[in-house]
Coordinates of C-alpha atoms and ligand atoms in Angstrom, one line a residue:
M10 CA 19.0 -0.7 -13.2
N11 CA 21.3 1.0 -11.3
I12 CA 21.8 -1.9 -7.9
M13 CA 23.3 -0.6 -5.3
K14 CA 23.1 -2.2 -1.7
F15 CA 22.0 -0.2 1.5
E16 CA 25.6 -1.2 2.3
D17 CA 27.5 1.0 0.0
L18 CA 26.3 4.0 1.1
Q19 CA 27.3 6.9 2.8
I20 CA 24.7 6.6 5.0
N21 CA 26.1 5.7 9.1
D22 CA 25.5 2.8 11.0
D23 CA 22.3 3.5 12.7
I24 CA 20.6 4.4 9.7
K25 CA 22.1 0.9 8.6
K26 CA 20.4 -0.6 11.4
A27 CA 17.0 0.7 11.2
I28 CA 16.5 0.1 7.4
A29 CA 17.7 -2.9 8.3
D30 CA 14.8 -3.6 11.1
M31 CA 12.3 -2.2 8.6
G32 CA 13.2 -5.5 6.7
F33 CA 14.0 -3.0 3.7
E34 CA 16.8 -5.8 1.7
E35 CA 17.2 -3.8 -0.9
P36 CA 17.3 -0.2 -1.7
S37 CA 14.3 0.7 -4.4
P38 CA 15.6 2.6 -7.9
I39 CA 13.8 5.9 -7.0
Q40 CA 16.0 5.7 -4.4
S41 CA 19.8 3.9 -5.5
Q42 CA 20.0 6.8 -8.0
S43 CA 18.8 9.9 -5.6
I44 CA 20.1 8.7 -2.7
P45 CA 23.7 9.7 -3.4
V46 CA 22.6 12.5 -5.7
I47 CA 21.1 13.9 -2.6
L48 CA 24.2 13.1 0.2
S49 CA 26.6 15.2 -3.0
G50 CA 24.9 18.0 -1.9
K51 CA 23.3 18.4 -5.1
D52 CA 19.4 19.8 -6.0
V53 CA 17.5 16.8 -6.7
I54 CA 13.6 16.6 -8.9
G55 CA 13.1 13.0 -8.2
Q56 CA 10.7 11.5 -10.3
A57 CA 9.3 8.2 -10.3
Q58 CA 5.8 7.0 -9.4
T59 CA 3.4 5.8 -6.0
G60 CA 4.3 3.1 -4.0
T61 CA 7.9 3.1 -5.4
G62 CA 9.7 4.2 -2.3
K63 CA 10.1 7.7 -2.7
T64 CA 10.1 8.9 1.5
A65 CA 13.1 7.3 2.0
A66 CA 14.6 8.6 -0.9
F67 CA 14.4 11.5 0.5
S68 CA 15.0 10.7 4.4
I69 CA 17.7 9.2 5.1
P70 CA 19.8 11.5 2.9
V71 CA 17.9 14.5 5.6
L72 CA 19.0 12.0 8.8
E73 CA 22.6 11.8 7.5
T74 CA 22.5 15.7 6.8
V75 CA 21.3 17.1 10.0
D76 CA 23.5 18.2 13.2
P77 CA 22.4 16.6 15.9
E78 CA 24.1 18.9 18.2
D79 CA 22.1 22.4 16.2
K80 CA 19.3 21.9 18.1
S81 CA 18.0 25.2 15.3
L82 CA 15.1 23.8 12.6
Q83 CA 17.9 22.0 9.4
A84 CA 15.4 20.3 7.7
V85 CA 11.2 21.0 5.5
V86 CA 9.1 18.1 4.2
L87 CA 6.5 20.0 3.1
C88 CA 3.2 17.7 1.9
P89 CA 0.1 18.5 1.1
T90 CA -2.3 16.5 3.3
R91 CA -2.4 16.0 7.2
E92 CA -2.1 12.6 6.8
L93 CA 0.7 12.8 4.3
A94 CA 2.8 14.6 7.3
I95 CA 2.2 12.6 9.6
Q96 CA 3.4 9.4 7.8
V97 CA 6.2 11.0 6.5
S98 CA 6.9 11.6 9.8
K99 CA 7.0 8.2 11.1
E100 CA 9.2 6.5 8.4
I101 CA 12.0 9.3 9.2
R102 CA 11.2 8.5 13.3
K103 CA 11.0 4.3 12.2
I104 CA 14.7 5.9 9.4
G105 CA 16.3 7.9 12.5
K106 CA 15.6 6.0 15.8
Y107 CA 18.6 4.8 16.7
M108 CA 20.6 8.3 16.0
H109 CA 20.6 11.1 19.5
G110 CA 19.6 14.3 19.8
I111 CA 18.0 13.9 16.4
K112 CA 13.9 16.0 16.5
T113 CA 11.7 16.0 14.5
L114 CA 8.1 17.1 14.4
P115 CA 4.6 17.0 12.1
I116 CA 2.8 20.9 11.3
Y117 CA -0.8 20.1 9.7
G118 CA -3.8 22.8 10.3
G119 CA -6.7 20.4 12.7
Q120 CA -4.2 20.0 15.9
P121 CA -4.2 22.5 18.5
I122 CA -1.2 25.5 17.7
D123 CA -0.3 25.7 20.9
R124 CA 0.6 22.3 21.7
Q125 CA 2.8 22.1 17.5
I126 CA 4.3 25.3 20.3
K127 CA 5.4 24.5 22.5
S128 CA 6.8 21.6 20.9
L129 CA 8.7 23.1 18.5
K130 CA 10.9 25.5 21.1
G131 CA 12.3 22.3 22.8
G132 CA 14.6 22.7 18.9
V133 CA 13.3 21.0 16.7
Q134 CA 15.1 20.2 13.5
I135 CA 13.2 18.2 11.5
V136 CA 9.4 19.6 10.8
I137 CA 7.5 17.9 7.8
G138 CA 4.6 19.6 8.0
T139 CA 1.7 21.5 6.1
P140 CA 1.9 24.6 3.3
G141 CA -1.0 26.7 4.9
R142 CA 0.8 26.0 8.7
V143 CA 3.7 25.6 8.5
I144 CA 3.2 29.9 7.6
D145 CA 1.8 30.6 10.3
H146 CA 4.0 29.5 12.6
I147 CA 6.7 32.0 9.9
N148 CA 4.2 34.3 10.9
R149 CA 4.5 33.5 14.6
K150 CA 8.2 33.8 14.1
T151 CA 7.9 29.4 15.7
L152 CA 9.3 28.8 13.6
K153 CA 12.7 30.3 12.4
M154 CA 14.0 29.3 8.5
D155 CA 17.4 31.0 8.5
N156 CA 19.6 27.8 9.8
V157 CA 17.3 25.7 7.0
K158 CA 19.8 23.9 5.0
M159 CA 17.4 21.8 2.7
V160 CA 13.6 22.4 1.7
I161 CA 12.3 19.5 0.7
L162 CA 8.6 19.3 -1.8
D163 CA 6.7 16.0 -1.5
E164 CA 4.5 15.4 -3.7
A165 CA 4.9 18.0 -5.6
D166 CA 2.5 17.2 -8.5
E167 CA -0.5 17.1 -5.4
M168 CA 0.7 20.0 -3.3
L169 CA 0.4 22.1 -7.1
D170 CA -2.9 20.9 -7.5
M171 CA -4.2 21.8 -4.9
G172 CA -3.2 24.7 -4.7
F173 CA -0.6 25.6 -2.3
R174 CA 1.8 26.8 -5.2
E175 CA 1.9 30.6 -3.6
D176 CA 1.9 29.1 -0.3
I177 CA 5.4 27.1 -1.6
E178 CA 6.8 30.1 -3.1
T179 CA 6.4 31.8 -0.1
I180 CA 8.2 29.4 2.3
I181 CA 10.3 28.8 -0.3
E182 CA 12.2 32.3 0.2
K183 CA 11.6 32.7 3.4
T184 CA 15.0 29.9 4.0
P185 CA 18.9 30.7 3.2
E186 CA 19.9 31.2 -0.4
D187 CA 22.0 28.3 0.1
R188 CA 19.7 25.8 1.0
Q189 CA 18.9 22.2 -0.8
T190 CA 16.2 22.5 -2.7
I191 CA 14.7 18.4 -3.7
F192 CA 11.3 18.0 -5.2
F193 CA 9.8 14.8 -4.9
S194 CA 6.4 14.0 -7.2
A195 CA 5.0 11.3 -9.4
T196 CA 5.3 13.4 -12.0
M197 CA 6.4 16.8 -13.7
P198 CA 3.8 19.2 -14.6
K199 CA 4.8 22.1 -16.7
G200 CA 4.0 23.6 -12.7
I201 CA 6.5 21.8 -10.7
L202 CA 9.0 23.0 -13.7
D203 CA 8.6 26.9 -12.5
L204 CA 9.3 26.0 -9.4
T205 CA 12.2 24.0 -10.7
K206 CA 13.6 26.9 -12.5
A207 CA 12.8 29.7 -9.3
Y208 CA 14.1 28.4 -6.7
Q209 CA 16.7 25.1 -7.5
N210 CA 19.9 25.8 -8.6
N211 CA 21.3 23.8 -11.3
P212 CA 18.8 20.6 -10.9
E213 CA 19.7 16.7 -11.0
H214 CA 17.1 15.3 -12.2
I215 CA 16.1 11.9 -11.8
K216 CA 13.0 9.9 -13.0
V217 CA 13.1 6.2 -13.1
V218 CA 12.5 5.3 -16.3
R219 CA 11.7 1.3 -16.9
K220 CA 12.5 -1.0 -19.9
E221 CA 9.3 -0.8 -22.3
L222 CA 8.3 -5.5 -21.3
T223 CA 6.0 -7.7 -22.6
V224 CA 5.0 -10.1 -19.7
P225 CA 4.2 -13.7 -20.8
N226 CA 0.7 -15.5 -21.5
I227 CA -0.5 -15.7 -18.6
K228 CA -3.8 -15.4 -16.5
Q229 CA -3.6 -12.2 -13.7
Y230 CA -6.4 -11.4 -10.8
Y231 CA -6.1 -9.2 -8.9
I232 CA -8.2 -10.0 -6.0
E233 CA -10.1 -7.0 -3.2
T234 CA -8.6 -8.2 0.6
R235 CA -7.6 -6.3 3.3
S236 CA -4.5 -6.0 4.9
A237 CA -6.5 -8.6 7.8
N238 CA -7.7 -11.3 5.6
K239 CA -4.7 -11.8 3.8
L240 CA -4.0 -15.0 4.8
E241 CA -7.4 -16.7 4.5
V242 CA -7.8 -15.4 1.6
L243 CA -4.1 -17.4 -0.4
C244 CA -5.3 -20.2 2.0
R245 CA -8.1 -20.4 0.1
L246 CA -6.5 -20.3 -2.9
V247 CA -3.8 -22.6 -3.5
D248 CA -7.0 -25.8 -2.2
V249 CA -9.1 -24.2 -4.4
Y250 CA -6.4 -24.0 -7.9
N251 CA -3.8 -25.8 -5.9
P252 CA -1.2 -25.6 -7.8
K253 CA 2.1 -27.6 -7.7
L254 CA 4.1 -25.3 -6.6
S255 CA 3.7 -21.7 -5.8
V256 CA 6.0 -19.1 -5.0
V257 CA 4.4 -15.9 -2.7
F258 CA 5.8 -12.4 -2.6
C259 CA 6.1 -10.7 0.6
N260 CA 7.6 -7.1 0.3
T261 CA 9.9 -7.8 3.4
K262 CA 12.0 -10.8 4.5
R263 CA 10.2 -9.8 8.2
G264 CA 6.4 -10.2 6.3
S265 CA 7.7 -13.6 4.6
D266 CA 9.3 -15.6 8.1
E267 CA 5.9 -14.6 9.3
L268 CA 3.4 -16.0 6.3
V269 CA 5.6 -19.1 6.4
S270 CA 5.1 -19.6 10.7
E271 CA 1.4 -18.7 9.6
L272 CA 1.3 -21.1 6.5
Q273 CA 3.3 -23.6 8.4
A274 CA 0.7 -23.1 11.9
R275 CA -2.4 -24.6 9.5
G276 CA -0.6 -27.1 7.7
Y277 CA 1.2 -25.9 4.2
F278 CA 4.2 -27.0 3.4
A279 CA 5.5 -23.8 2.9
D280 CA 9.4 -22.0 3.1
A281 CA 11.4 -19.3 3.1
L282 CA 13.7 -17.1 0.6
H283 CA 14.6 -13.9 1.4
G284 CA 18.7 -11.7 2.1
D285 CA 19.8 -12.7 4.7
L286 CA 19.4 -16.8 4.4
K287 CA 23.4 -18.3 3.5
Q288 CA 24.5 -19.2 -0.1
T289 CA 24.1 -23.2 1.3
Q290 CA 20.5 -22.5 3.6
R291 CA 18.9 -21.2 -0.5
D292 CA 20.2 -24.0 -2.0
I293 CA 18.4 -26.3 0.5
V294 CA 15.3 -24.0 0.4
M295 CA 15.0 -23.9 -3.2
D296 CA 16.4 -27.9 -3.5
K297 CA 13.3 -28.2 -1.4
F298 CA 10.9 -26.7 -3.1
R299 CA 12.1 -28.3 -6.5
S300 CA 11.6 -31.9 -5.2
G301 CA 7.9 -30.9 -3.9
T302 CA 9.4 -31.3 -1.0
I303 CA 7.2 -27.5 -0.2
D304 CA 5.4 -26.5 -2.8
I305 CA 4.5 -23.0 -1.3
L306 CA 7.3 -20.4 -1.6
V307 CA 7.2 -17.3 0.3
A308 CA 10.0 -14.6 -1.2
T309 CA 10.7 -10.9 -1.1
D310 CA 12.3 -9.4 -4.2
V311 CA 15.8 -9.9 -4.2
A312 CA 15.9 -13.6 -3.2
A313 CA 13.8 -14.6 -5.9
R314 CA 15.4 -13.2 -8.9
G315 CA 16.7 -16.0 -9.3
I316 CA 13.9 -18.5 -9.1
D317 CA 13.5 -20.9 -12.5
V318 CA 11.6 -23.3 -11.8
D319 CA 9.5 -24.9 -14.4
D320 CA 6.7 -26.2 -12.8
V321 CA 5.5 -23.1 -11.2
E322 CA 1.9 -23.0 -11.5
A323 CA 0.7 -19.7 -9.1
V324 CA 2.7 -16.6 -8.0
F325 CA 0.5 -14.9 -5.3
N326 CA 2.2 -11.3 -5.1
Y327 CA 0.6 -11.0 -1.2
D328 CA 2.4 -7.2 -1.5
L329 CA 2.2 -5.1 -4.5
P330 CA 5.5 -4.7 -5.2
Q331 CA 7.2 -1.8 -5.3
D332 CA 8.6 -1.6 -8.1
E333 CA 5.8 -2.2 -12.0
E334 CA 8.8 -4.0 -13.4
Y335 CA 9.1 -5.9 -10.2
Y336 CA 6.7 -7.1 -11.4
V337 CA 7.2 -8.7 -14.4
H338 CA 10.1 -10.4 -12.6
R339 CA 7.7 -12.3 -10.2
I340 CA 4.1 -13.1 -12.3
G341 CA 8.0 -14.8 -15.2
R342 CA 8.0 -16.8 -12.8
T343 CA 5.2 -18.9 -13.3
G344 CA 3.9 -19.9 -17.1
R345 CA 7.5 -20.7 -18.2
A346 CA 8.0 -23.6 -20.6
G347 CA 5.3 -22.9 -22.3
R348 CA 3.2 -24.1 -19.6
N349 CA 0.1 -22.5 -17.8
G350 CA 0.4 -19.8 -15.3
I351 CA -2.2 -17.6 -13.0
S352 CA -0.9 -14.7 -10.8
F353 CA -2.8 -12.6 -8.0
S354 CA -2.1 -10.1 -7.1
F355 CA -3.8 -8.6 -3.3
V356 CA -4.8 -5.4 -2.9
F357 CA -7.0 -2.4 -0.9
G358 CA -8.2 0.8 -1.2
K359 CA -5.8 3.2 -1.8
E360 CA -2.7 0.0 -4.1
M361 CA -5.8 0.6 -6.6
R362 CA -4.0 2.9 -8.2
K363 CA -0.8 1.3 -7.4
M364 CA -2.6 -1.1 -9.8
R365 CA -4.0 0.6 -12.1
D366 CA -0.1 2.5 -12.5
I367 CA 1.3 -1.8 -12.7
E368 CA -1.2 -2.7 -16.2
K369 CA -0.2 0.9 -17.7
Y370 CA 2.9 -0.5 -17.8
T371 CA 2.4 -4.2 -18.8
K372 CA -0.1 -3.4 -20.8
T373 CA -2.2 -5.4 -19.7
K374 CA -5.7 -5.5 -18.1
L375 CA -5.4 -7.2 -14.6
V376 CA -8.8 -9.1 -14.1
K377 CA -10.8 -9.1 -10.6
H378 CA -11.7 -11.7 -8.7
D379 CA -13.8 -12.7 -6.1
I380 CA -12.4 -14.2 -2.6
P381 CA -13.6 -18.7 -2.9
S382 CA -16.0 -18.9 -0.6
I383 CA -16.1 -21.6 2.3
A384 CA -18.3 -23.9 -0.2
D385 CA -15.8 -23.1 -3.2
V386 CA -13.1 -24.0 -1.4
E387 CA -15.3 -27.4 -0.2
E388 CA -16.5 -28.3 -3.6
K389 CA -12.3 -28.0 -4.1
K390 CA -12.0 -30.5 -1.2
V391 CA -14.6 -32.7 -2.4
S392 CA -13.8 -33.7 -5.8
A393 CA -10.6 -34.0 -5.3
F394 CA -11.1 -36.8 -2.4
F395 CA -13.7 -38.4 -4.0
K396 CA -10.9 -38.6 -7.0
E397 CA -8.8 -40.8 -4.6
V398 CA -11.7 -42.8 -3.4
K399 CA -12.4 -44.0 -7.4
T400 CA -8.8 -44.8 -7.1
V401 CA -8.9 -46.6 -3.9
I402 CA -12.7 -48.7 -5.5
D403 CA -10.6 -49.4 -8.8
E404 CA -8.1 -51.4 -7.7
G405 CA -10.8 -53.6 -5.9
H406 CA -9.3 -55.4 -2.3
L407 CA -12.1 -54.2 -0.3
A408 CA -13.8 -57.1 1.1
K409 CA -12.3 -56.7 4.4
Q410 CA -13.5 -53.1 4.7
L411 CA -16.8 -53.9 3.9
Q412 CA -17.4 -56.3 5.7
W413 CA -16.4 -53.6 9.0
I414 CA -19.2 -52.1 7.2
E415 CA -21.4 -54.6 6.9
S416 CA -21.7 -55.5 10.6
F417 CA -21.3 -52.2 11.8
C418 CA -24.8 -50.8 10.6
Q419 CA -25.9 -54.6 11.7
E420 CA -24.9 -54.7 15.2
A421 CA -25.6 -50.7 15.9
E422 CA -28.6 -49.8 17.9
E423 CA -29.9 -46.6 15.5
D424 CA -31.0 -47.6 11.1
Y425 CA -27.9 -47.1 10.3
S426 CA -26.5 -46.6 6.2
S427 CA -24.3 -47.4 3.8
M428 CA -24.3 -44.0 3.3
D429 CA -24.9 -42.8 6.5
V430 CA -21.2 -44.6 8.0
A431 CA -20.7 -43.0 3.9
A432 CA -20.8 -40.0 5.4
A433 CA -19.3 -39.9 8.5
L434 CA -15.7 -40.9 7.3
L435 CA -15.8 -38.0 4.5
K436 CA -17.2 -35.3 7.7
L437 CA -13.8 -37.0 9.3
A438 CA -11.5 -37.3 6.6
L439 CA -12.5 -34.4 5.5
G440 CA -13.2 -32.0 8.5
E441 CA -15.2 -29.2 8.2
E442 CA -14.2 -25.5 7.3
K443 CA -14.6 -22.8 9.9
Q444 CA -17.1 -20.1 8.5
E445 CA -15.2 -16.9 8.8
I446 CA -17.0 -14.8 6.8
I447 CA -14.5 -12.5 4.6
E448 CA -15.9 -10.9 1.1
E449 CA -14.8 -7.3 0.6
K450 CA -17.5 -5.4 0.0
P451 CA -16.3 -2.4 -0.3
R452 CA -18.4 -0.2 -2.0
E453 CA -21.5 -1.7 -1.1
R454 CA -21.1 -0.3 1.8
T455 CA -21.2 3.5 -0.2
R456 CA -24.8 2.4 -1.8
E457 CA -25.9 2.2 1.7
R458 CA -25.4 5.1 1.9
R459 CA -26.8 6.4 -1.1
E460 CA -29.9 4.4 0.2
G461 CA -29.8 5.0 3.2
R462 CA -30.3 9.8 1.6
S463 CA -33.3 9.7 0.8
K464 CA -34.2 9.5 5.0
G465 CA -31.5 12.6 5.8
T466 CA -32.5 16.0 5.7
T467 CA -29.4 17.5 3.7
G468 CA -29.6 13.4 2.2
A469 CA -26.7 12.8 4.7
Q470 CA -25.6 9.2 6.4
E471 CA -26.6 9.7 9.5
G472 CA -24.0 11.3 12.1
M473 CA -22.5 13.3 8.0
V474 CA -23.0 16.5 7.6
R475 CA -23.7 17.3 3.6
L476 CA -22.1 20.4 2.0
F477 CA -22.3 22.0 -0.9
I478 CA -18.4 23.2 -2.9
N479 CA -19.2 25.9 -5.5
V480 CA -16.5 24.1 -8.0
G481 CA -17.1 20.0 -9.5
R482 CA -16.2 18.6 -12.4
N483 CA -16.1 21.8 -15.4
Q484 CA -12.7 22.6 -12.7
R485 CA -11.4 19.0 -13.3
V486 CA -12.3 18.5 -10.0
Q487 CA -12.2 14.9 -8.6
A488 CA -13.3 13.5 -5.4
K489 CA -8.9 13.1 -4.3
D490 CA -9.2 17.0 -4.7
I491 CA -12.0 17.4 -2.0
V492 CA -10.8 14.6 0.2
G493 CA -7.0 16.2 0.1
A494 CA -8.2 19.9 0.5
I495 CA -10.6 18.6 3.8
A496 CA -7.1 16.4 4.9
G497 CA -4.7 19.6 4.3
E498 CA -7.1 22.3 5.4
A499 CA -9.1 21.2 8.9
G500 CA -6.6 18.6 9.6
I501 CA -10.2 15.4 9.2
P502 CA -8.6 12.3 8.4
G503 CA -9.5 11.2 5.1
K504 CA -11.0 7.9 6.1
L505 CA -13.7 10.0 7.1
V506 CA -14.9 11.7 4.6
G507 CA -17.5 10.3 3.5
T508 CA -19.8 10.3 -0.1
I509 CA -18.5 12.5 -2.9
D510 CA -20.7 13.8 -5.4
I511 CA -19.2 15.5 -8.3
Y512 CA -21.1 17.5 -10.7
D513 CA -20.3 20.1 -13.2
K514 CA -20.6 22.7 -11.0
Y515 CA -20.0 21.6 -7.6
T516 CA -19.7 19.4 -5.4
F517 CA -21.3 17.6 -2.4
V518 CA -19.4 15.9 0.6
E519 CA -20.1 14.4 3.3
V520 CA -17.9 14.7 6.9
P521 CA -19.0 14.2 9.8
K522 CA -20.9 16.0 12.1
Q523 CA -18.6 17.3 14.8
N524 CA -16.1 18.4 12.0
A525 CA -19.0 20.5 9.6
K526 CA -17.4 23.4 11.7
K527 CA -13.9 23.7 11.3
V528 CA -14.1 22.5 7.4
L529 CA -16.9 25.1 7.0
E530 CA -13.7 27.3 8.5
K531 CA -11.0 26.6 7.2
M532 CA -11.7 25.4 3.8
K533 CA -13.3 29.5 3.6
D534 CA -11.0 31.1 1.3
I535 CA -9.2 28.6 -0.1
K536 CA -8.1 27.4 -3.6
I537 CA -9.1 23.4 -5.2
K538 CA -8.0 23.8 -8.4
G539 CA -6.4 26.7 -9.1
N540 CA -10.5 27.9 -8.5
K541 CA -11.4 30.0 -5.6
I542 CA -13.7 28.3 -3.2
N543 CA -17.3 29.0 -1.6
I544 CA -18.6 26.2 0.7
E545 CA -21.4 25.5 2.4
Q546 CA -23.7 22.7 4.2
A547 CA -26.5 21.5 1.5
N548 CA -29.6 23.1 1.8
R549 CA -32.5 20.9 2.5
K550 CA -33.7 18.1 0.1
K551 CA -37.1 19.3 -1.4
K552 CA -39.4 16.8 -0.5
Ligands
ADP650 P1 5.9 7.0 -1.9 O1 5.9 7.9 -1.5 O2 6.8 6.5 -3.9 O3 4.7 6.4 -2.7 P2 6.8 5.4 -0.1 O4 8.0 5.7 -0.1 O5 5.0 5.7 0.4 O6 6.2 5.7 -1.3 O7 7.2 3.6 -0.1 C1 5.9 2.6 0.0 C2 6.3 1.4 0.3 O8 7.2 1.1 0.1 C3 6.2 1.8 1.9 O9 5.4 0.9 2.7 C4 7.5 1.8 2.6 O10 7.8 1.3 3.7 C5 8.1 0.7 1.8 N1 9.3 0.0 1.2 C6 10.4 1.3 0.9 N2 11.5 2.0 0.9 C7 11.2 0.1 0.4 C8 12.4 -1.1 0.1 N3 13.1 -0.3 0.1 N4 12.4 -2.0 0.6 C9 11.2 -2.6 1.1 N5 10.1 -1.5 0.7 C10 9.7 -0.8 1.4
MG651 MG1 4.8 9.9 -1.3

């Protein structure tokens, strides 16, 4: 792996400062390999899996290349969906936050075009858009492509899958011949190679290759939990498994510092290890960890590289790692010297995809683990406590204590037994767990919806309308294609799209009532997986 620091890149200090604010400690492999090449002006095809930091890989060179003095449009980023356009635009703004005179604008279907036109008139140098809307603006002459120096296709494979090929070609052809053309993609289907031949000039294909790595014999679990509950889940797992030493991985320095404060506030002995610490500070933290003065080490990938402590019994991926290879490094902190190790990865929603990539890479299956319940935690605490109690009883010398209990029971006005006293002491010693309800059941909602369906007229969930689309499994349509098309064309956020039922020849999808008209309108003439579709409101269900 070509390990490099952000400091070593030929980028201005404003960008470096912003990256540091974002908590990025070191460039991810695709970033360290592609940023210098893009900065050199070459055309690039960047290929790396989802979640590996491709956005910053092109956003950094785009910001470095754009001339703030020149108010014309200089860079166009094409994204498959409205959500992605917004996300990319946010990331570019974050990276460029200390730079002056640079304006970026996301443009996508579904937002009033007048507002976009007004913003564009103010002079925008970087546009991030979905293909359809970009063409719309080109036709209206509200986007002038004559000065465009860079065209970036983000998630190129997705865009081709969604049938944007012609649109992409139209857009690229409007830009000057001497532009720099950059593709980023998780996969490299033939369609992209065709585009490459047609529009790129001697491109460099940067593919993040990974070594084959075998994962040592460690029990690997995953837990579905949303961000807001991660802390609670982590605490419960630590309480239930009671590992001698644990390493918890976060993706950013800030995240690890925050987690440490939260753990300390809850009474855990935790400390952070990350790249901001001086070597002497790191040594102090590591000494504390080795000696057990702290038993939870919260670390970032870079800092954890050298951790070689044999007693680490559990590794937590509080954040899923950027790269599959990191995963292997991380969990390798446990199960050392022939001991048993256990690892937990926290995932939710979209991250499941990243997890599947990790499974493919490591050729292992992560086993689903339920969130420990309060009862589990209590049971564990009580049994650990009774173990201590047993030792104390076995040691004897309890005459004085027995005497006190006896006289307490006798002198009390109520009728207390020594069992009552024991129970009260147990409660005092252990406290009572707060009843925080955090069971994650995303699937159950779908089941509820399905059950609810029989009540509605078209079978749709309350507030939703069920639409019929004449493509299905036979056309290799997947739920993500439907969500992508609705998001991209009608600008409805993916999360608002309801249940999707895909059959061989057709698909039913539910969308919010207030968006149904727009979806029907915007998706009238589009293609999904290369097939021109017909979309209409679903018929009422036969009673
Ligand atoms: P991709 O486009 O490859 O799927 P993203 O660009 O969306 O991946 O990045 C995934 C996540 O990783 C984002 O939350 C991003 O902020 C974060 N990230 C990107 N680069 C780094 C880095 N060098 N260090 C830490 N986090 C990073
Ligand atoms: Mg991306």
